Amino acid sequence: MSDMAQATKRLRLARGGLLDLRNLGAAALLCLLLALPFVVGGFLLYTLTLCFANALGALSVSLLVRYSGEVSIGHSFFVALGAYAVAIMEKQFGLSLLLSLPVAVLLGIAGGIIFAYPSRRLSGIYLAVSTMALALALPEILVHSEKVTGGFEGLYVTLVPLPSVAKELQRYYIALAILVVACLALAQLRGSRQGLALLMARAHPSAAEAFGITRGWARVSVFAISAALASVGGAVMAFASSTVSPNSFTLWSSIFLLVGSVVSLNRLTLPAGIIGGAFLTLVPNYLASAGDWVPILYGAALVAVTLCVNCASDIRLLLARRERP
Amino acid sequence: MTVLSGFASDLPPLLWSGAVSGCLYGLGALGLVMTYKSSRVVNFAHGNLAGLAAFLVYGFSNGALLNLSWGNAVLFSAVLIALIATLSYALISPIVFKSDLASTIATLGIGLMLQGLIQLLFGADIVNLDLPVPRFGFSLAGVRVSSYDLTVLVVTLLIVGALFFVIDRTRLGIAFRAVSTNPFASRVCGLNLRSVHLFAWLSSAVLGLVAALLIVPTTFLSSTTMSSFMLQAFTAAVVGGFNSLPGAAVGGVLVGIAMNLFAFYVSPEFMNTFLLAVILLTLNLFPGGLLEKVSGGRV
């Protein structure tokens, strides 16, 4: 409901040509990220590149939560789809990221539709349970189809699109560019007719059906878009870390994506994505010595943010009541 | 002909051992269904709590934490687990009535914390934890029945019997049924929803403890095995319908048998994939589970 109201407000703002403070903030952040490679280097740059990949993953979960009100704890499946698409395209055909990225997107869309179709009419918990099964099934599929996926050891990704530029810089800027394009596309979706239709199917299912937007259609299309986004995230992840292996796609990595999405309050903007991605990438890196504390910290963050959001909405409700006696 | 006779001699043991492990999936599923029916929350921390329970029993009886006898260790861990279950319900209690989605996400957070706790206390150890029952076995109509199988059956029957007795005959059980049918009306009638929720969460934690203790002897205990056990329990709950307690028990046995047949005749490596297929198929053919009551709808 509030999502829809916000979307229409945005639309009006955009048409009125008013400057949006939030857009300015995002632009400033982008400038900072663009200039960063001139200041820092090495490990931090690599970490940030991974952060962009995780940001895409967190955004994909946020998209699902925002547009259909569902949670998925199986998005590592779609991330793996993209990552392995890049690695396999390189191994089999010698193609680099720019050519394998569209393949990753298509695979993500196809995977999302195939998976969401059976559960299109069911309430949220069933979707969550089947995504859990998806996440748990993934490692055994990857490990036991060794010929294609390289089994336990996984595959390497070494090709870069531009041979003459330094690899690190290329990885950083291409990942950033993909993330920015994804965020612009999300903003476009939010204001578009299709985006409004999807939001309406969530907020007022019966009204939406009267307009010809069935719930099943909305569910499947949101899931397909989200899966495609996750798959792009996976492609960037493979490109950034130059290796893919089943270890990075477990049930826990799926749940971590959800943590990243919740921590960024399920928002779909560039800064939110970066926050989510940074939480997933920087926390384990800087707490490497306290490895076992990471799940506890993530779990605590998940519970704390959920409770705080609930508290905030309570307070807002109270204030609204006070305003109109 | 040989194929057929091989089939005839293979099938009974497969069905038997499938049903035995299915009882345990059913126990796990019962816990999930109890929390879901009363508080509309799918407790994703269930498996982690059960895993922690088994680890605690191990730690208390093997000298890693304390050096108690097996019975005392179980008692002690049960008390601790009940405490943790109460605490986790207290954590999500502000959002239980408001948003199913938020509370489900919060249980995932609790599950992560419990998982971290297991890793923190016990590391990545792989642990063997046997039941203190005398070992014997006999053959019955081509099926080998071991003392372990009998223990599982007896314990499951006792626990499920006690649970259904409580739900069918006692005031608490009536309250539980009322709350799961219509929370609003039961509140109007003066029932305390919180205490009913707590009853469901506590009994689900105990069911998890029993199921974990009984299932560990067949495999081993590590910080990762519990997630696949949780998937088996979830599949059982989906097959039986998340709204039906008898369904969960029946679903457990069915899933156990189906898994055994799949592992024997097709491939033992793709169990989780098989369960995913079972979940998706069930959701398409019987969206409310196999034991769903047929009821009409009004337009």
XYZ file of N, CA, C and O in Angstrom, chain B residues 150-220:
284
model
N 12.890 -50.628 17.127
C 11.817 -50.762 18.114
C 11.772 -49.543 19.024
O 10.697 -49.027 19.336
N 12.972 -49.072 19.439
C 13.008 -47.880 20.292
C 12.326 -46.718 19.600
O 11.499 -46.017 20.202
N 12.687 -46.514 18.318
C 12.105 -45.394 17.583
C 10.589 -45.516 17.549
O 9.857 -44.562 17.849
N 10.110 -46.716 17.219
C 8.664 -46.898 17.105
C 7.968 -46.633 18.434
O 6.968 -45.897 18.502
N 8.523 -47.256 19.512
C 7.872 -47.124 20.818
C 7.862 -45.666 21.266
O 6.821 -45.123 21.673
N 9.025 -45.006 21.156
C 9.103 -43.613 21.607
C 8.166 -42.734 20.793
O 7.432 -41.901 21.341
N 8.163 -42.945 19.460
C 7.286 -42.123 18.626
C 5.829 -42.313 19.011
O 5.077 -41.343 19.166
N 5.439 -43.597 19.166
C 4.038 -43.854 19.503
C 3.680 -43.213 20.839
O 2.620 -42.591 20.972
N 4.582 -43.351 21.830
C 4.315 -42.774 23.148
C 4.140 -41.269 23.054
O 3.171 -40.701 23.570
N 5.106 -40.627 22.363
C 5.091 -39.160 22.305
C 3.876 -38.661 21.542
O 3.161 -37.754 21.990
N 3.643 -39.286 20.366
C 2.508 -38.830 19.558
C 1.209 -39.097 20.305
O 0.296 -38.251 20.330
N 1.136 -40.273 20.978
C -0.063 -40.587 21.760
C -0.290 -39.552 22.845
O -1.404 -39.037 23.018
N 0.782 -39.223 23.574
C 0.656 -38.247 24.655
C 0.217 -36.897 24.100
O -0.682 -36.239 24.657
N 0.815 -36.513 22.973
C 0.495 -35.215 22.375
C -0.981 -35.169 21.973
O -1.699 -34.201 22.289
N -1.429 -36.230 21.304
C -2.823 -36.212 20.858
C -3.782 -36.304 22.040
O -4.870 -35.730 21.999
N -3.354 -37.015 23.098
C -4.186 -37.061 24.294
C -4.338 -35.655 24.870
O -5.443 -35.206 25.184
N -3.213 -34.954 24.985
C -3.255 -33.593 25.534
C -4.149 -32.706 24.675
O -4.981 -31.949 25.191
N -3.994 -32.832 23.356
C -4.746 -31.937 22.476
C -6.230 -32.296 22.448
O -7.100 -31.433 22.366
N -6.523 -33.608 22.562
C -7.923 -34.022 22.484
C -8.673 -33.864 23.804
O -9.859 -33.544 23.807
N -7.982 -34.104 24.934
C -8.707 -34.293 26.181
C -8.546 -33.189 27.215
O -9.339 -33.084 28.127
N -7.463 -32.420 27.139
C -7.234 -31.479 28.254
C -7.706 -30.072 27.887
O -7.958 -29.768 26.727
N -7.838 -29.244 28.911
C -8.258 -27.853 28.677
C -7.253 -27.127 27.786
O -7.625 -26.364 26.907
N -5.975 -27.397 28.060
C -4.913 -26.767 27.262
C -5.066 -27.137 25.792
O -4.949 -26.290 24.896
N -5.366 -28.431 25.550
C -5.517 -28.893 24.184
C -6.703 -28.240 23.502
O -6.645 -27.854 22.332
N -7.798 -28.100 24.274
C -8.982 -27.444 23.704
C -8.651 -25.995 23.368
O -9.019 -25.488 22.299
N -7.915 -25.354 24.275
C -7.497 -23.974 24.014
C -6.648 -23.914 22.750
O -6.829 -23.040 21.908
N -5.736 -24.888 22.628
C -4.868 -24.928 21.451
C -5.700 -25.046 20.186
O -5.482 -24.323 19.209
N -6.689 -25.948 20.225
C -7.502 -26.135 19.019
C -8.309 -24.881 18.711
O -8.462 -24.490 17.551
N -8.818 -24.261 19.771
C -9.615 -23.046 19.566
C -8.759 -21.949 18.935
O -9.168 -21.303 17.968
N -7.568 -21.770 19.493
C -6.702 -20.695 18.991
C -6.305 -20.961 17.547
O -6.248 -20.045 16.726
N -6.057 -22.240 17.218
C -5.625 -22.485 15.841
C -6.792 -22.403 14.876
O -6.580 -22.182 13.690
N -8.020 -22.554 15.352
C -9.152 -22.394 14.433
C -9.519 -20.927 14.268
O -9.738 -20.458 13.164
N -9.602 -20.213 15.385
C -10.015 -18.825 15.270
C -9.435 -18.004 16.421
O -10.023 -17.931 17.504
N -8.286 -17.397 16.182
C -7.607 -16.675 17.272
C -8.467 -15.553 17.843
O -8.507 -15.356 19.067
N -9.155 -14.855 16.960
C -9.926 -13.695 17.428
C -11.040 -14.127 18.376
O -11.180 -13.593 19.479
N -11.798 -15.142 17.936
C -12.914 -15.596 18.762
C -12.415 -16.137 20.094
O -13.040 -15.913 21.141
N -11.270 -16.836 20.085
C -10.797 -17.400 21.353
C -10.327 -16.291 22.285
O -10.421 -16.418 23.502
N -9.860 -15.204 21.697
C -9.455 -14.085 22.535
C -10.689 -13.445 23.173
O -10.681 -13.085 24.351
N -11.730 -13.337 22.374
C -12.981 -12.781 22.889
C -13.492 -13.634 24.048
O -14.012 -13.120 25.038
N -13.289 -14.947 23.931
C -13.753 -15.842 24.991
C -12.833 -15.820 26.204
O -13.045 -16.570 27.166
N -11.791 -15.046 26.184
C -10.951 -14.895 27.365
C -9.768 -15.834 27.417
O -9.139 -15.988 28.455
N -9.441 -16.489 26.294
C -8.256 -17.358 26.299
C -6.999 -16.504 26.203
O -6.987 -15.472 25.522
N -5.964 -16.956 26.872
C -4.695 -16.254 26.777
C -3.902 -16.830 25.596
O -3.385 -17.942 25.668
N -3.823 -16.047 24.515
C -3.178 -16.563 23.310
C -1.704 -16.846 23.545
O -1.150 -17.822 23.052
N -1.086 -15.979 24.329
C 0.356 -16.131 24.554
C 0.682 -17.474 25.194
O 1.649 -18.124 24.817
N -0.115 -17.872 26.195
C 0.231 -19.118 26.875
C 0.009 -20.305 25.939
O 0.767 -21.282 25.984
N -0.997 -20.208 25.068
C -1.204 -21.292 24.106
C -0.026 -21.354 23.129
O 0.498 -22.423 22.825
N 0.404 -20.164 22.655
C 1.572 -20.129 21.776
C 2.778 -20.764 22.455
O 3.504 -21.555 21.866
N 2.962 -20.401 23.713
C 4.128 -20.893 24.442
C 4.067 -22.415 24.573
O 5.079 -23.100 24.410
N 2.860 -22.919 24.856
C 2.682 -24.371 24.929
C 3.119 -25.015 23.619
O 3.877 -25.991 23.609
N 2.692 -24.414 22.488
C 3.043 -24.986 21.189
C 4.546 -24.919 20.957
O 5.160 -25.896 20.513
N 5.157 -23.789 21.285
C 6.600 -23.649 21.035
C 7.392 -24.607 21.905
O 8.358 -25.216 21.461
N 6.966 -24.753 23.177
C 7.702 -25.650 24.074
C 7.554 -27.089 23.626
O 8.541 -27.828 23.566
N 6.318 -27.501 23.293
C 6.194 -28.906 22.913
C 6.909 -29.161 21.599
O 7.463 -30.249 21.408
N 6.939 -28.145 20.725
C 7.667 -28.342 19.474
C 9.159 -28.501 19.739
O 9.829 -29.325 19.107
N 9.683 -27.735 20.717
C 11.111 -27.867 21.041
C 11.404 -29.257 21.590
O 12.414 -29.882 21.229
N 10.504 -29.772 22.451
C 10.732 -31.109 23.013
C 10.654 -32.165 21.920
O 11.481 -33.089 21.865
N 9.675 -32.013 21.007
C 9.578 -32.958 19.892
C 10.867 -32.940 19.075
O 11.365 -33.987 18.648
N 11.396 -31.724 18.857
C 12.649 -31.609 18.111
C 13.784 -32.331 18.810
O 14.573 -33.032 18.177
N 13.843 -32.161 20.148
C 14.899 -32.823 20.924
C 14.818 -34.332 20.767
O 15.824 -34.996 20.474
N 13.603 -34.870 20.927
C 13.437 -36.326 20.827
C 13.820 -36.798 19.431
O 14.576 -37.768 19.270
N 13.325 -36.089 18.407
C 13.609 -36.501 17.032
C 15.104 -36.458 16.758
O 15.664 -37.379 16.160
N 15.770 -35.398 17.235
C 17.211 -35.281 16.977
C 17.968 -36.408 17.652
O 18.847 -37.034 17.052
N 17.615 -36.707 18.923
C 18.319 -37.773 19.640
C 18.148 -39.111 18.943
O 19.071 -39.923 18.910
N 16.934 -39.331 18.381
C 16.684 -40.632 17.771
C 17.305 -40.736 16.387
O 17.629 -41.823 15.927
N 17.467 -39.588 15.702
C 17.952 -39.685 14.323
C 19.472 -39.688 14.255
O 20.061 -40.215 13.315
N 20.128 -39.128 15.265
C 21.593 -39.028 15.200
C 22.282 -40.396 15.122
O 23.241 -40.543 14.372
N 21.823 -41.443 15.854
C 22.530 -42.726 15.750
C 22.595 -43.282 14.330
O 23.517 -44.018 14.012
N 21.634 -42.945 13.449
C 21.677 -43.495 12.096
C 22.720 -42.802 11.234
O 23.193 -43.367 10.264
N 23.051 -41.555 11.551
C 24.074 -40.877 10.750
C 25.178 -40.424 11.691
O 25.802 -41.222 12.350
N 25.434 -39.155 11.736
C 26.366 -38.617 12.703
C 25.891 -37.199 12.951
O 24.977 -36.705 12.285
